[in-house]
PDB file of C-alpha atoms and ligand atoms in Angstrom:
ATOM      1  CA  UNK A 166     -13.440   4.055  18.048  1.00 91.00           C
ATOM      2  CA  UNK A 167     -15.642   5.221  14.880  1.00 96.00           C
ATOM      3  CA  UNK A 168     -17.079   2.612  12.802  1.00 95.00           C
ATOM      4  CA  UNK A 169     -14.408   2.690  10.325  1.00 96.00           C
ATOM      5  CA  UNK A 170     -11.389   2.502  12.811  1.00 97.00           C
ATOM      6  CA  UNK A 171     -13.464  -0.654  14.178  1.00 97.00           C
ATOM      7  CA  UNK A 172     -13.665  -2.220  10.258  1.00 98.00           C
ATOM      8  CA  UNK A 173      -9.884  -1.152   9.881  1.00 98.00           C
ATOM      9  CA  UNK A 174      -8.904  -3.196  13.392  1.00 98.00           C
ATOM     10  CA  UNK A 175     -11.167  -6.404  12.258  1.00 98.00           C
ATOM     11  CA  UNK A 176      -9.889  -6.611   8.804  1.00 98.00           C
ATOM     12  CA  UNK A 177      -5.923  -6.315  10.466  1.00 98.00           C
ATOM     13  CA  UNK A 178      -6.655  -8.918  12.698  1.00 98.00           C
ATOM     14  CA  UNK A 179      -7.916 -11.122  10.159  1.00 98.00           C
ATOM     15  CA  UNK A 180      -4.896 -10.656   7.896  1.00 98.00           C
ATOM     16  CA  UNK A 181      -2.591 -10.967  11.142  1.00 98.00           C
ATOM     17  CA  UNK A 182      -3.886 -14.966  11.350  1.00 98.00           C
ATOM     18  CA  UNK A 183      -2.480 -15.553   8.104  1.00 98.00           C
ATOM     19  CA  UNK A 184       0.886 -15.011   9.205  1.00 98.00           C
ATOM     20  CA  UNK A 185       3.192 -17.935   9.948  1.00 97.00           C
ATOM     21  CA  UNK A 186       6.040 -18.160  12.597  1.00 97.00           C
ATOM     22  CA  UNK A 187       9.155 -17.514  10.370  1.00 97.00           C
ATOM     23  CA  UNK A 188       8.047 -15.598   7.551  1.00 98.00           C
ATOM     24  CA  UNK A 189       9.283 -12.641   6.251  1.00 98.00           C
ATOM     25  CA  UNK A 190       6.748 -10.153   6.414  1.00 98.00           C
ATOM     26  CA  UNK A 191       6.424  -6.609   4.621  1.00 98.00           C
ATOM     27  CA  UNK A 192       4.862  -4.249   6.121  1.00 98.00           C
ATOM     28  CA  UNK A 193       2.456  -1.015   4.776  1.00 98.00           C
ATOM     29  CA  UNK A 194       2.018   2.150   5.845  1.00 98.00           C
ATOM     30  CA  UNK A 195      -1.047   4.154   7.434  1.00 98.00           C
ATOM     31  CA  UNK A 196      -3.814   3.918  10.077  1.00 98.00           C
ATOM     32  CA  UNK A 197      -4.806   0.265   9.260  1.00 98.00           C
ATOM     33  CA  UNK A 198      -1.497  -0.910   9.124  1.00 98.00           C
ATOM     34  CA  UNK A 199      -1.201   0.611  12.709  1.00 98.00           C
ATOM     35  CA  UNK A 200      -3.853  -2.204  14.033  1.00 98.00           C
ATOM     36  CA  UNK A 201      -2.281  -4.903  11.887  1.00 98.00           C
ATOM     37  CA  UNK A 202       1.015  -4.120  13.928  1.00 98.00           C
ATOM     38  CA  UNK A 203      -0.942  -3.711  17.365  1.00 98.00           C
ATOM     39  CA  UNK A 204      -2.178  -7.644  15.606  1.00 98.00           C
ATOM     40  CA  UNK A 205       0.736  -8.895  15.011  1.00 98.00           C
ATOM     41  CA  UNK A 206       2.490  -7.846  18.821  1.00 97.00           C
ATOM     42  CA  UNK A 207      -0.211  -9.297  20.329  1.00 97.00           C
ATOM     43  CA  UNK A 208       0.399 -12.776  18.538  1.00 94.00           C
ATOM     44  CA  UNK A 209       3.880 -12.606  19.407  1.00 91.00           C
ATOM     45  CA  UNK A 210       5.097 -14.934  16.613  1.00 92.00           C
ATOM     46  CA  UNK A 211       8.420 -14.579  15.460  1.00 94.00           C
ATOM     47  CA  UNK A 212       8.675 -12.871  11.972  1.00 97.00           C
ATOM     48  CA  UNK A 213      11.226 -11.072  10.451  1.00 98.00           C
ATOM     49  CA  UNK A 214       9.684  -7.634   9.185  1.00 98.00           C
ATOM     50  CA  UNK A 215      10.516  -4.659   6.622  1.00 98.00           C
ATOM     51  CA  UNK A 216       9.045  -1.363   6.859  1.00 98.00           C
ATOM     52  CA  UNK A 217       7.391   0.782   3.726  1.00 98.00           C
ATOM     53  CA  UNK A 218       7.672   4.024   5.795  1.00 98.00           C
ATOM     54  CA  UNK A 219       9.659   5.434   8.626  1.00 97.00           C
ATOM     55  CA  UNK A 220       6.303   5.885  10.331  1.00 97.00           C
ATOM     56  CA  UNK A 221       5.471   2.100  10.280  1.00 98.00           C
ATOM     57  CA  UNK A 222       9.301   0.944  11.276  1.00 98.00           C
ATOM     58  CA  UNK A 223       9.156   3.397  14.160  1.00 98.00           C
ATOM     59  CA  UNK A 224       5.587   1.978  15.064  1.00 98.00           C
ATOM     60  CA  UNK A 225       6.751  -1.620  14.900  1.00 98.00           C
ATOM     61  CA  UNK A 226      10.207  -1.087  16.758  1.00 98.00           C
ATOM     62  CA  UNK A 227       8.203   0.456  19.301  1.00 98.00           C
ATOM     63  CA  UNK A 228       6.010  -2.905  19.709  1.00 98.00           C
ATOM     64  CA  UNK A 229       8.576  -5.317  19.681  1.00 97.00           C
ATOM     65  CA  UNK A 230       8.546  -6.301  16.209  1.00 97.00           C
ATOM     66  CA  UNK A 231      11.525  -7.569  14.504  1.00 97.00           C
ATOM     67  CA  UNK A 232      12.289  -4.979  12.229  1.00 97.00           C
ATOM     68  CA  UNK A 233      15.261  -5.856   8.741  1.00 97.00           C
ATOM     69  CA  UNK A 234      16.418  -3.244   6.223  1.00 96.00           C
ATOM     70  CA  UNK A 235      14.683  -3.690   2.874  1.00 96.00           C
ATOM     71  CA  UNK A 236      17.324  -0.650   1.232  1.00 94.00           C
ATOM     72  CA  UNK A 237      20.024  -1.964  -0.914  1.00 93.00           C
ATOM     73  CA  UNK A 238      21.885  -4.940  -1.845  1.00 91.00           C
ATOM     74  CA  UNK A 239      22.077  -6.173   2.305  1.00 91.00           C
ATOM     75  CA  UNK A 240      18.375  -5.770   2.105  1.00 93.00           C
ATOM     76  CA  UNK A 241      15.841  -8.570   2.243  1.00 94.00           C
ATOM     77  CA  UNK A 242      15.676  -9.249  -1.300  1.00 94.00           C
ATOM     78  CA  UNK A 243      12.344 -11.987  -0.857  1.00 97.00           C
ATOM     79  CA  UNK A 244       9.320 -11.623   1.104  1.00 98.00           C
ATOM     80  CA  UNK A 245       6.956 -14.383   2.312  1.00 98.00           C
ATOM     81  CA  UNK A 246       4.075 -12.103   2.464  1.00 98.00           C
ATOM     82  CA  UNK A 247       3.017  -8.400   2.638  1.00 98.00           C
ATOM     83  CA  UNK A 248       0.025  -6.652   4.103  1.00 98.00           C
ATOM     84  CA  UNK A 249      -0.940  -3.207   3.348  1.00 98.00           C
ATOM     85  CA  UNK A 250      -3.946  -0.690   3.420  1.00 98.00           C
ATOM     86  CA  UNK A 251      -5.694   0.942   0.415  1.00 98.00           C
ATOM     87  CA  UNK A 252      -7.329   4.039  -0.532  1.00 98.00           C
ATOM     88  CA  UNK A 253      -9.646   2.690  -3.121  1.00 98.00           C
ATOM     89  CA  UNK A 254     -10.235  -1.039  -4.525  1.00 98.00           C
ATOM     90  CA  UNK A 255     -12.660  -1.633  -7.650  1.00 98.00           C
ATOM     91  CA  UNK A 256     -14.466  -4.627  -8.555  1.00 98.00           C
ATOM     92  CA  UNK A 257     -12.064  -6.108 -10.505  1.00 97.00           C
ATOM     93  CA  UNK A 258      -8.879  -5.702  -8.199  1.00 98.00           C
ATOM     94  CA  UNK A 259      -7.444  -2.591  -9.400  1.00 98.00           C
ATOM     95  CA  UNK A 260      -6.318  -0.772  -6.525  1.00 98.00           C
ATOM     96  CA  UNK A 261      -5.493   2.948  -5.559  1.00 98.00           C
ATOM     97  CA  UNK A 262      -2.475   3.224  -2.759  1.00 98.00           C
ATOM     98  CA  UNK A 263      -0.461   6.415  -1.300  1.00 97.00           C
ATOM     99  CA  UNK A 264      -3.141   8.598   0.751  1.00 96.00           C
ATOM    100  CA  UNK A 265       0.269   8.369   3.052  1.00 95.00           C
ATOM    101  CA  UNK A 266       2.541   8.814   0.172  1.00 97.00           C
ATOM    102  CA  UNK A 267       4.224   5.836   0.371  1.00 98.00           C
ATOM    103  CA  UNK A 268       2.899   4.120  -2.758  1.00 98.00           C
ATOM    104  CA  UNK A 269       6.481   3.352  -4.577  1.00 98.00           C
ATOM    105  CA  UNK A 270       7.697   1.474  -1.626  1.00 98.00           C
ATOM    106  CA  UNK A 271       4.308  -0.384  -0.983  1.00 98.00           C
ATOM    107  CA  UNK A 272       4.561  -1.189  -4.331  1.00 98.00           C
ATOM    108  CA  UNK A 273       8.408  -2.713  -4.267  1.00 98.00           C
ATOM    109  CA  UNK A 274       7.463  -4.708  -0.809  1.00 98.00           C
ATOM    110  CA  UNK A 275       4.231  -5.848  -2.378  1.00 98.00           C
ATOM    111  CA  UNK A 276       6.173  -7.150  -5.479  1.00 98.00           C
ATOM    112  CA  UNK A 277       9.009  -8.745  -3.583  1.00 98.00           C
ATOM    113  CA  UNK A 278       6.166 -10.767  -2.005  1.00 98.00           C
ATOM    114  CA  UNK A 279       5.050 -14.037  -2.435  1.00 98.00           C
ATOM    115  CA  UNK A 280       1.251 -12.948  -1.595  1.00 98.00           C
ATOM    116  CA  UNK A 281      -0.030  -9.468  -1.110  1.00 98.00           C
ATOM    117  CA  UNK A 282      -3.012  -9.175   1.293  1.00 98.00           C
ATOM    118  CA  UNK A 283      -5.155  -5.950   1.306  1.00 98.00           C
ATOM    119  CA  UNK A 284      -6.555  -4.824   4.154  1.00 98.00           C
ATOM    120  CA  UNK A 285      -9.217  -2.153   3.982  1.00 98.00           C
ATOM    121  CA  UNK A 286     -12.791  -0.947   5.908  1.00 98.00           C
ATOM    122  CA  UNK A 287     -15.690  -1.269   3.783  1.00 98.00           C
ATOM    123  CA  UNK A 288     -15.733   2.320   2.554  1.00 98.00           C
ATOM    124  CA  UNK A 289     -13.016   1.476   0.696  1.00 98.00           C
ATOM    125  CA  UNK A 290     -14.909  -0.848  -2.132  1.00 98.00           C
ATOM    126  CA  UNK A 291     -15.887   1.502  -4.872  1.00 98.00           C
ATOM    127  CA  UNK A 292     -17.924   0.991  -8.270  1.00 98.00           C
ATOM    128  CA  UNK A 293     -15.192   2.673 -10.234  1.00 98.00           C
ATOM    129  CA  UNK A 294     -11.491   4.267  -9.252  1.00 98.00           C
ATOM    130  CA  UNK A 295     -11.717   8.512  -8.975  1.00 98.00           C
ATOM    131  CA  UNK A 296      -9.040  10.956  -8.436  1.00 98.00           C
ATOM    132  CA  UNK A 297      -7.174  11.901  -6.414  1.00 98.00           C
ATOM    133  CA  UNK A 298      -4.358   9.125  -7.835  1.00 98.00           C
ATOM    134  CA  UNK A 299      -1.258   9.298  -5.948  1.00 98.00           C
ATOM    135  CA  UNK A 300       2.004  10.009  -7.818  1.00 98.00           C
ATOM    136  CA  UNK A 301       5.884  10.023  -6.712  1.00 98.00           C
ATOM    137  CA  UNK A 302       7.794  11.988  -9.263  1.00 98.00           C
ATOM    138  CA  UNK A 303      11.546  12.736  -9.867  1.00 98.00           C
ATOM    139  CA  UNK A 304      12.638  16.658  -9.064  1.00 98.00           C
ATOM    140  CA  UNK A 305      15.090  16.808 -12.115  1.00 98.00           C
ATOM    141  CA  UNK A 306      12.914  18.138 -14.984  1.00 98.00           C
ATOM    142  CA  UNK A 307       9.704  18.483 -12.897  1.00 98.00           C
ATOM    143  CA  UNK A 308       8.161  21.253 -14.915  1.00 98.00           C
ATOM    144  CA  UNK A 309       8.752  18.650 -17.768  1.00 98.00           C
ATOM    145  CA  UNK A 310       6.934  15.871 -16.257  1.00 98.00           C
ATOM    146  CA  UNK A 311       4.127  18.040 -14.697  1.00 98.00           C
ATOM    147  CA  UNK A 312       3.531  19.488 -19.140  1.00 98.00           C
ATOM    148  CA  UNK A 313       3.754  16.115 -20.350  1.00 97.00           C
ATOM    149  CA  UNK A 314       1.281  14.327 -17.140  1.00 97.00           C
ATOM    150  CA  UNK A 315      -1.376  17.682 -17.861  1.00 96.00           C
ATOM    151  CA  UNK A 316      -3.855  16.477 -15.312  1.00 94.00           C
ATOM    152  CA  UNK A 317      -1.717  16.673 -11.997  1.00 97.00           C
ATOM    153  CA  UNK A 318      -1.654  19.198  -9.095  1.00 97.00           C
ATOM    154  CA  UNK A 319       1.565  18.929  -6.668  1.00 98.00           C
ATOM    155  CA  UNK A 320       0.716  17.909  -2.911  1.00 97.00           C
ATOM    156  CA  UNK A 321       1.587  19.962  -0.306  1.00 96.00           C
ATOM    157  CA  UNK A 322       3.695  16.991   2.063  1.00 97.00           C
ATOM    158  CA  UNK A 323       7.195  16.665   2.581  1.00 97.00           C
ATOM    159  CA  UNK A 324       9.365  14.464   0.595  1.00 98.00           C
ATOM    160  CA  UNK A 325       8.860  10.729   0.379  1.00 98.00           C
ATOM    161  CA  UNK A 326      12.095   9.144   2.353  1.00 97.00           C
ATOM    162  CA  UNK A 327      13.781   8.199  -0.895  1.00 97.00           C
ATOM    163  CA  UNK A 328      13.467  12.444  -1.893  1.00 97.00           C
ATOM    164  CA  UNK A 329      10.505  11.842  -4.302  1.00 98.00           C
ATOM    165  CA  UNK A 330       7.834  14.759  -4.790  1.00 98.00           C
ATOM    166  CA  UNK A 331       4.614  13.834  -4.644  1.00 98.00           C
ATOM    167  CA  UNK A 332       1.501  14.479  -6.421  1.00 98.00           C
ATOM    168  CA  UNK A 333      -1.819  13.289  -7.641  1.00 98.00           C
ATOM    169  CA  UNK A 334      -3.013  12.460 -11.299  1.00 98.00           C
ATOM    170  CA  UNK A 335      -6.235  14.216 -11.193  1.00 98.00           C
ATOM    171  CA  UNK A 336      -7.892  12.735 -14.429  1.00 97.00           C
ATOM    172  CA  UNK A 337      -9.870  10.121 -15.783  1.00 96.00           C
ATOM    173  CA  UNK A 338      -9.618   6.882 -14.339  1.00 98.00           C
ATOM    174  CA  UNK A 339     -11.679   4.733 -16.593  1.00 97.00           C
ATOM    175  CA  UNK A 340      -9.268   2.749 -17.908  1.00 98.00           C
ATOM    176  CA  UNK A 341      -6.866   1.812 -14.734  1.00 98.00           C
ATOM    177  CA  UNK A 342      -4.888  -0.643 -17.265  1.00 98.00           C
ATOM    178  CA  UNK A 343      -3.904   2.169 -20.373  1.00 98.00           C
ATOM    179  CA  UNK A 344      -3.118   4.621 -17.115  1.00 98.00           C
ATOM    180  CA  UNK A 345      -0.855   2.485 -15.298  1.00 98.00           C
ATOM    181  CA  UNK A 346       0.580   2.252 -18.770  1.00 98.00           C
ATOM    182  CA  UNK A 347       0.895   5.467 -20.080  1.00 98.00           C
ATOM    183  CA  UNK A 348       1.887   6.925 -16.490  1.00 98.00           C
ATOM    184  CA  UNK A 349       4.218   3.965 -15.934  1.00 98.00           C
ATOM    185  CA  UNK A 350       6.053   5.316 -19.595  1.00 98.00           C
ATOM    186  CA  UNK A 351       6.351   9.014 -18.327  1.00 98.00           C
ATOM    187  CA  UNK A 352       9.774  10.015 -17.620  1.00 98.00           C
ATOM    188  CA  UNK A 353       9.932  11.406 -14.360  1.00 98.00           C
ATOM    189  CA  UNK A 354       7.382   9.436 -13.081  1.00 98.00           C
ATOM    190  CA  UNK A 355       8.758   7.088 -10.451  1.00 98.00           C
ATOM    191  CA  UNK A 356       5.850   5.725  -9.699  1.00 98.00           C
ATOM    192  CA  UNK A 357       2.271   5.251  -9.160  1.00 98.00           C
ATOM    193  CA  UNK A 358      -0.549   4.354  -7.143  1.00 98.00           C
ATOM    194  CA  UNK A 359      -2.003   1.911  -9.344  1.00 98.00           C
ATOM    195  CA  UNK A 360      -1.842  -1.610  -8.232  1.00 98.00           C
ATOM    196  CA  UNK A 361      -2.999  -4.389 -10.918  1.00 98.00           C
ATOM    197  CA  UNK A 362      -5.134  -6.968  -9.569  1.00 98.00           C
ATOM    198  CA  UNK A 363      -2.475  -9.189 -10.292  1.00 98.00           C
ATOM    199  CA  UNK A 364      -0.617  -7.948  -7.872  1.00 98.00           C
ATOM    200  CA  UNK A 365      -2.758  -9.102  -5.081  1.00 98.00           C
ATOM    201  CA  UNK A 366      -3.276 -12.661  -3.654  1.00 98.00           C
ATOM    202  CA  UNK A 367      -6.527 -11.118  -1.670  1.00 98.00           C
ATOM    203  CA  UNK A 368      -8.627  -7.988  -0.109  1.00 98.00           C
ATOM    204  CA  UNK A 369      -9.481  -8.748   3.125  1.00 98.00           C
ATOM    205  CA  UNK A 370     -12.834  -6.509   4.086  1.00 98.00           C
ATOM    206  CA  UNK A 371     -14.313  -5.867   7.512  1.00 98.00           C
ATOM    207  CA  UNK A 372     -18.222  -4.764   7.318  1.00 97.00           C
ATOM    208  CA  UNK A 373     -18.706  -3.959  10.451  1.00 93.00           C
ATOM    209  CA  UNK A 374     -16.484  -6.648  13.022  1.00 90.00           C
ATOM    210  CA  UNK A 375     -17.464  -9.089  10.248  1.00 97.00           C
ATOM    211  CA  UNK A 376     -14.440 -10.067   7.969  1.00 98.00           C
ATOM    212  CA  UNK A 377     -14.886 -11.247   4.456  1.00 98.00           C
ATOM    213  CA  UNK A 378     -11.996 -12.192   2.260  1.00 98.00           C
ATOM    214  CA  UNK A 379     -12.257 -11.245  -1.713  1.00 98.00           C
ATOM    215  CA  UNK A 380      -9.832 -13.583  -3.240  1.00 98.00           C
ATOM    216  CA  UNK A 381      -8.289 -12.140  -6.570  1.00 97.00           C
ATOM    217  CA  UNK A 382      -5.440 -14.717  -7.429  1.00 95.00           C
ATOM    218  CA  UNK A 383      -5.649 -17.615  -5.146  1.00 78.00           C
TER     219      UNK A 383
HETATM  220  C1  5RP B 493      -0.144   4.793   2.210  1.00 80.78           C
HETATM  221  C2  5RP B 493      -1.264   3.964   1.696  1.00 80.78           C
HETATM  222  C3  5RP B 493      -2.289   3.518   2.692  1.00 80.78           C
HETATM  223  O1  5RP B 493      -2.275   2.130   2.748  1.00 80.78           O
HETATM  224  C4  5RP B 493      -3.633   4.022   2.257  1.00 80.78           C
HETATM  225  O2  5RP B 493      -3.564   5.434   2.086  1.00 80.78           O
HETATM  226  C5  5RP B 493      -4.712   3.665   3.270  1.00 80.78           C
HETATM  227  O3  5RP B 493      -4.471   4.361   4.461  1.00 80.78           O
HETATM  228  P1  5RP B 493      -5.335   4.113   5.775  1.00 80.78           P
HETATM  229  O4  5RP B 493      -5.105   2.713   6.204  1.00 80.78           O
HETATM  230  O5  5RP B 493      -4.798   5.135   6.756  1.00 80.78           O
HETATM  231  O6  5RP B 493      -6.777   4.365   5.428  1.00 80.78           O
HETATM  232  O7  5RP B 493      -1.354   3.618   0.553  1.00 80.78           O
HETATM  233  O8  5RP B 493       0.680   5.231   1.166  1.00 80.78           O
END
């Protein structure tokens, strides 16, 4: 394993012995999230899980993990907990998610949640948030949205599951708070990659196979 792929495993197991017998547990999306679920099978405690992604339910079915629907009004409506990667995480707790796209579900589970635990390498600490920020967007009146968000190039990806394009803000992020703001107040924008830090119970960081935990709202 490279040295991040080792800092991504330690800071999943970590995150994986905060989880109680019983809970109901939301689960993230991308290569970190794939050790937390390797974590949580090998614990074999009995949680009751929803998915952010097809990839991660199709991971976690595959391992043995108990795996509810989180679409609709039959849907978990309340999570215990959630545990998720991160592209970038500042000092003060804002957060950057959807490398894999899957930012506007990561952001429902995390709200639905009780606590939100962020699990990232080290490299993922930054000074200060940079482009690229992740971006789902409505097709009806794209062209619209794209004119009135200036700063945004489409990616080239398929679909998010819920038929959401997706693209990246490419501008200024020196004021996460008036962004999250402004982009939140865009029509056509379903949502963003932006994560307050109130959003977050904790960042759990490995530095090497040493884990550190970065409490933001205890
Ligand atoms: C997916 C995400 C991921 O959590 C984020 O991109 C980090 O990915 P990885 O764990 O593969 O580094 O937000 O939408």
């Amino acid at each position: 394993m490279n040295p991040s792929d080792i800092e991504k495993q330690a800071a999943a197991v970590a995150a994986a012995e905060l989880v109680e017998s019983g809970m109901k547990l939301g689960l993230g999306t991308g290569s970190t999230v794939a050790f937390l679920l390797q974590a949580l099978a090998d614990r074999a405690i009995d949680v009751e899980c929803v998915s952010t992604s097809p990839q991660t339910e199709k991971i976690a079915r595959e391992l043995g993990l108990n795996v509810s629907s989180f679409a609709g009004l039959d849907g978990v409506a309340h999570l215990d907990m959630a545990i998720d990667g991160a592209d970038q995480v500042d000092p003060a707790g804002w957060i950057i998610k959807g490398g894999g796209a899957a930012h506007t579900r990561e952001k429902c589970v995390a709200a639905a949640a009780d606590r939100f635990i962020v699990i990232v390498s080290s490299e993922k600490l930054v000074p200060a948030l940079s482009a690229p920020l992740p971006l789902e967007l409505l097709d009806y009146g794209l062209a619209a949205t794209l004119r009135a968000l200036g700063t945004v190039s489409l990616r080239d990806v398929p679909r998010s599951p819920d038929g959401g394009v997706i693209a990246d803000w490419l501008g200024s992020l020196d004021d996460p708070a008036s962004l999250a703001a402004r982009l939140s107040a865009t029509p056509g924008v379903i949502d963003h990659g932006l994560f307050s830090p109130d959003m977050t119970e904790r960042v759990v960081v490995a530095e090497g196979t040493t884990t550190r935990h970065i409490m933001i709202n205890a």
